[in-house]
């Protein structure tokens, strides 16, 4: 009996929470609703805690890859891109959360490929992953350039995609290997923009890929974001100016959930579905997008200040798909 | 067997130690450094949210690392929506280490909530609360409230049960054996009830890594053996001293029931604390009727003894008062692990008394298959089952 009690006492001690002296410094943090909380522990907060993210959504936002440009004998412009696929990278996708991302050129989303209608786009694709991958572009191209029936083998497999850029608009590209959902949710996608020959009005242009991360593989997204990192543009507001045309190329790459949407505060935007026509279809502050649905949004702010933009499917916004435009009252040059 | 000389003694020691050395070598070979023989599969992290408290503008989740590898708590959510939170003492949890996650949140009374925690590899663990209720803050008033409930549920019913003693005294020998067997039936039911409750708590709040069912089985058997051994000695002492055997048995019954009632008190206190039951007067009445039968269990073996009011009161207290302590512990410092332990110890104790009573009945030349004994056992189980429906 005494032995039994000793064993029980041992178990009891073993399961008591232990406290070390080192952490007894009080910290204060403010909740999203303004409450002030004091703690001797650590603060975990997806909105305010900075982390050592490798991927910089602010850099990605306005980064366009026009390729290596050369002019052919007939005067056609050739744009050459080298895209490498990998699937072994572990990236911090939210503060403290590490996830195996599959990448085109090392990032999720991959580089924004940009060409003008009629240019020749040549993609030198290298698959350095451990699985078969391809690049499938939405747009108009010959069947053998579709990246579906031409699997590119792992560990250095190569393929050259070549097609005439078109039609005008904003399109996604992604890996098209089965199981497709798996290859997409891990991050093998990006944006492909075809500019009209007569260029659009000058604007502060940006790309937003609306995406989700299923970090526990239960076919439900744990995180949502504009450009991969949850809440990023909420703690790093996007700086824009009053009376300056803003143009966002929006592509919805969320899997599992049938829809996503984009709501803008304090303003409305002109919406060009797929960006194929030069006349906007809507003037609204709310557009609903299904898988790979995309379009161009154009707006200007009159009043300076902080404006939210987020999914009005609030579950998505409270799991990361939310951001802020910080509008400054400057009559600075358009397109700065 | 005679053991002559030093060498044979050394041989004996060696023969005992050698297999053990082989075992150590085997374990080192399999798990030791440099051995990747059994390096199959990936160890998966696991955490268990053991408890959720709703306090003023805050939800507090107690989380334990119940997996094989260290984990880091990185996100907290309420109803699958991320919330900022504080982890105390820190977010790194070694195996079996626990932390408190404080989530500032304006929760609403009686609404259901799901609390989720995400760890470093993006896996999310959650626990549901059926209806939020304010966590109990230790106040003198609440302390008194639990004492009162413990008294209603434990002390008074046992005392009422004891009042049947004069009645049992006056009945015939066969009827007396009926009542003894009835007691055994009541106790058997209580023991099974305790095991079931222990399994339920371990299934609900303890991680798989504790091997809940085996923990219960082990503690029940240890408790049974411990009390069996010490009980025999108590009865042995009783022969020499003035304490009679019936009194010794009654004392053991009281102790066993006391342990059971401590577990019951824990469950009641914890249930109120977790807000999972509305503690209505109806439930108190149910428990009270149910527990009255425990008084009969103590009274039955004493019915051939001289009436000693003091001793009787003592026995009643030993059986009933632990309910109050249980309610305090359960309400203010609920630990699923300790609840499982106490319930299991109680079950083992009661199994042991049941055995003692049945043996006693047989020593009194009454076959266990005789009508009074068999019917007593049956009625005991039935009475307990029917009164348990009230709870």
mmCIF file of C-alpha atoms in Angstrom, chain B residues 100-244:
data_model
loop_
_atom_site.group_PDB
_atom_site.id
_atom_site.type_symbol
_atom_site.label_atom_id
_atom_site.label_comp_id
_atom_site.label_asym_id
_atom_site.label_seq_id
_atom_site.Cartn_x
_atom_site.Cartn_y
_atom_site.Cartn_z
ATOM 1 C CA UNK B 100 -2.026 28.066 -19.280
ATOM 2 C CA UNK B 101 -3.179 29.915 -22.390
ATOM 3 C CA UNK B 102 -5.034 33.115 -21.509
ATOM 4 C CA UNK B 103 -7.257 34.359 -24.305
ATOM 5 C CA UNK B 104 -8.864 37.760 -23.720
ATOM 6 C CA UNK B 105 -12.409 37.302 -24.998
ATOM 7 C CA UNK B 106 -15.820 38.753 -24.217
ATOM 8 C CA UNK B 107 -17.642 35.455 -23.918
ATOM 9 C CA UNK B 108 -21.351 35.021 -23.313
ATOM 10 C CA UNK B 109 -22.829 32.903 -20.570
ATOM 11 C CA UNK B 110 -24.391 29.571 -21.611
ATOM 12 C CA UNK B 111 -23.120 29.727 -25.202
ATOM 13 C CA UNK B 112 -21.047 26.883 -26.604
ATOM 14 C CA UNK B 113 -17.399 27.526 -27.448
ATOM 15 C CA UNK B 114 -14.603 25.664 -29.164
ATOM 16 C CA UNK B 115 -11.109 26.556 -28.045
ATOM 17 C CA UNK B 116 -8.317 25.702 -30.478
ATOM 18 C CA UNK B 117 -4.554 25.764 -30.158
ATOM 19 C CA UNK B 118 -2.142 25.517 -33.068
ATOM 20 C CA UNK B 119 1.378 24.184 -32.646
ATOM 21 C CA UNK B 120 4.570 24.839 -34.592
ATOM 22 C CA UNK B 121 3.863 22.405 -37.430
ATOM 23 C CA UNK B 122 0.445 23.935 -38.060
ATOM 24 C CA UNK B 123 -1.584 21.194 -36.398
ATOM 25 C CA UNK B 124 -4.609 22.463 -34.536
ATOM 26 C CA UNK B 125 -6.073 20.827 -31.424
ATOM 27 C CA UNK B 126 -9.407 21.807 -29.995
ATOM 28 C CA UNK B 127 -11.772 21.243 -27.128
ATOM 29 C CA UNK B 128 -15.476 22.011 -26.933
ATOM 30 C CA UNK B 129 -17.351 23.576 -24.073
ATOM 31 C CA UNK B 130 -21.083 22.945 -24.235
ATOM 32 C CA UNK B 131 -22.047 26.041 -22.289
ATOM 33 C CA UNK B 132 -19.757 28.708 -20.925
ATOM 34 C CA UNK B 133 -20.150 29.342 -17.212
ATOM 35 C CA UNK B 134 -18.080 31.627 -15.032
ATOM 36 C CA UNK B 135 -15.213 29.787 -13.362
ATOM 37 C CA UNK B 136 -15.567 29.507 -9.625
ATOM 38 C CA UNK B 137 -13.502 31.966 -7.685
ATOM 39 C CA UNK B 138 -12.582 30.745 -4.267
ATOM 40 C CA UNK B 139 -14.619 32.710 -1.799
ATOM 41 C CA UNK B 140 -15.763 31.860 1.678
ATOM 42 C CA UNK B 141 -19.322 31.802 0.402
ATOM 43 C CA UNK B 142 -18.537 29.225 -2.271
ATOM 44 C CA UNK B 143 -16.507 27.244 0.207
ATOM 45 C CA UNK B 144 -19.567 27.097 2.440
ATOM 46 C CA UNK B 145 -21.793 26.274 -0.537
ATOM 47 C CA UNK B 146 -19.699 23.240 -1.407
ATOM 48 C CA UNK B 147 -19.647 22.171 2.231
ATOM 49 C CA UNK B 148 -23.429 22.388 2.247
ATOM 50 C CA UNK B 149 -23.794 20.345 -0.914
ATOM 51 C CA UNK B 150 -21.333 17.795 0.451
ATOM 52 C CA UNK B 151 -23.406 17.593 3.624
ATOM 53 C CA UNK B 152 -26.660 17.140 1.712
ATOM 54 C CA UNK B 153 -25.237 14.588 -0.653
ATOM 55 C CA UNK B 154 -22.839 12.713 1.620
ATOM 56 C CA UNK B 155 -23.224 13.201 5.347
ATOM 57 C CA UNK B 156 -26.983 13.404 5.884
ATOM 58 C CA UNK B 157 -27.983 10.506 3.583
ATOM 59 C CA UNK B 158 -25.423 8.202 5.205
ATOM 60 C CA UNK B 159 -26.716 9.211 8.625
ATOM 61 C CA UNK B 160 -30.303 8.504 7.540
ATOM 62 C CA UNK B 161 -29.219 5.108 6.236
ATOM 63 C CA UNK B 162 -27.675 4.329 9.609
ATOM 64 C CA UNK B 163 -31.057 4.925 11.248
ATOM 65 C CA UNK B 164 -32.213 1.596 9.816
ATOM 66 C CA UNK B 165 -29.898 -0.104 12.284
ATOM 67 C CA UNK B 166 -32.576 -0.717 14.994
ATOM 68 C CA UNK B 167 -34.820 -2.231 12.316
ATOM 69 C CA UNK B 168 -32.124 -4.577 11.028
ATOM 70 C CA UNK B 169 -31.373 -5.560 14.639
ATOM 71 C CA UNK B 170 -34.853 -6.888 15.198
ATOM 72 C CA UNK B 171 -35.167 -9.083 12.130
ATOM 73 C CA UNK B 172 -34.546 -12.813 11.796
ATOM 74 C CA UNK B 173 -31.195 -14.382 10.958
ATOM 75 C CA UNK B 174 -32.168 -15.141 7.356
ATOM 76 C CA UNK B 175 -33.381 -11.605 6.846
ATOM 77 C CA UNK B 176 -30.190 -10.353 8.431
ATOM 78 C CA UNK B 177 -28.195 -12.247 5.848
ATOM 79 C CA UNK B 178 -30.452 -10.820 3.218
ATOM 80 C CA UNK B 179 -29.432 -7.346 4.389
ATOM 81 C CA UNK B 180 -25.755 -8.247 4.461
ATOM 82 C CA UNK B 181 -26.008 -9.532 0.897
ATOM 83 C CA UNK B 182 -27.993 -6.428 0.001
ATOM 84 C CA UNK B 183 -25.066 -4.400 1.290
ATOM 85 C CA UNK B 184 -22.694 -6.412 -0.882
ATOM 86 C CA UNK B 185 -24.947 -5.767 -3.874
ATOM 87 C CA UNK B 186 -25.029 -2.037 -3.151
ATOM 88 C CA UNK B 187 -21.262 -1.934 -2.848
ATOM 89 C CA UNK B 188 -20.682 -3.978 -5.982
ATOM 90 C CA UNK B 189 -22.797 -1.480 -7.867
ATOM 91 C CA UNK B 190 -20.884 1.450 -6.347
ATOM 92 C CA UNK B 191 -17.552 -0.109 -7.344
ATOM 93 C CA UNK B 192 -18.671 -0.621 -10.933
ATOM 94 C CA UNK B 193 -20.084 2.905 -10.905
ATOM 95 C CA UNK B 194 -16.716 4.275 -9.751
ATOM 96 C CA UNK B 195 -14.835 2.367 -12.451
ATOM 97 C CA UNK B 196 -17.242 3.622 -15.087
ATOM 98 C CA UNK B 197 -16.862 7.201 -13.857
ATOM 99 C CA UNK B 198 -13.059 6.895 -13.768
ATOM 100 C CA UNK B 199 -13.054 5.584 -17.332
ATOM 101 C CA UNK B 200 -15.371 8.374 -18.438
ATOM 102 C CA UNK B 201 -13.181 11.105 -16.938
ATOM 103 C CA UNK B 202 -10.004 9.582 -18.355
ATOM 104 C CA UNK B 203 -11.626 9.199 -21.771
ATOM 105 C CA UNK B 204 -12.834 12.774 -21.771
ATOM 106 C CA UNK B 205 -9.987 14.717 -20.230
ATOM 107 C CA UNK B 206 -6.887 12.544 -20.111
ATOM 108 C CA UNK B 207 -4.673 12.035 -23.116
ATOM 109 C CA UNK B 208 -4.270 8.571 -24.600
ATOM 110 C CA UNK B 209 -0.685 8.611 -23.473
ATOM 111 C CA UNK B 210 -1.824 8.048 -19.883
ATOM 112 C CA UNK B 211 -3.354 4.702 -20.954
ATOM 113 C CA UNK B 212 -6.531 5.673 -19.089
ATOM 114 C CA UNK B 213 -8.182 2.241 -18.912
ATOM 115 C CA UNK B 214 -4.980 0.561 -17.752
ATOM 116 C CA UNK B 215 -4.338 3.334 -15.247
ATOM 117 C CA UNK B 216 -7.782 2.685 -13.790
ATOM 118 C CA UNK B 217 -7.231 -1.098 -13.770
ATOM 119 C CA UNK B 218 -3.819 -0.768 -12.116
ATOM 120 C CA UNK B 219 -4.986 1.606 -9.414
ATOM 121 C CA UNK B 220 -8.109 -0.485 -8.722
ATOM 122 C CA UNK B 221 -6.006 -3.607 -8.252
ATOM 123 C CA UNK B 222 -3.360 -1.819 -6.140
ATOM 124 C CA UNK B 223 -6.035 -0.299 -3.962
ATOM 125 C CA UNK B 224 -7.803 -3.652 -3.646
ATOM 126 C CA UNK B 225 -4.603 -5.470 -2.671
ATOM 127 C CA UNK B 226 -3.490 -2.724 -0.295
ATOM 128 C CA UNK B 227 -6.765 -2.706 1.582
ATOM 129 C CA UNK B 228 -7.106 -6.474 1.444
ATOM 130 C CA UNK B 229 -3.751 -6.807 3.157
ATOM 131 C CA UNK B 230 -4.270 -4.062 5.726
ATOM 132 C CA UNK B 231 -7.888 -5.158 6.248
ATOM 133 C CA UNK B 232 -6.797 -8.682 7.206
ATOM 134 C CA UNK B 233 -4.408 -7.173 9.707
ATOM 135 C CA UNK B 234 -7.122 -4.931 11.074
ATOM 136 C CA UNK B 235 -9.416 -7.918 11.572
ATOM 137 C CA UNK B 236 -6.484 -9.802 13.086
ATOM 138 C CA UNK B 237 -5.899 -6.996 15.536
ATOM 139 C CA UNK B 238 -9.600 -6.873 16.197
ATOM 140 C CA UNK B 239 -9.499 -10.433 17.524
ATOM 141 C CA UNK B 240 -6.871 -9.505 20.078
ATOM 142 C CA UNK B 241 -8.271 -6.143 21.099
ATOM 143 C CA UNK B 242 -11.720 -5.061 22.096
ATOM 144 C CA UNK B 243 -12.775 -4.135 18.570
ATOM 145 C CA UNK B 244 -15.174 -6.767 17.319
#
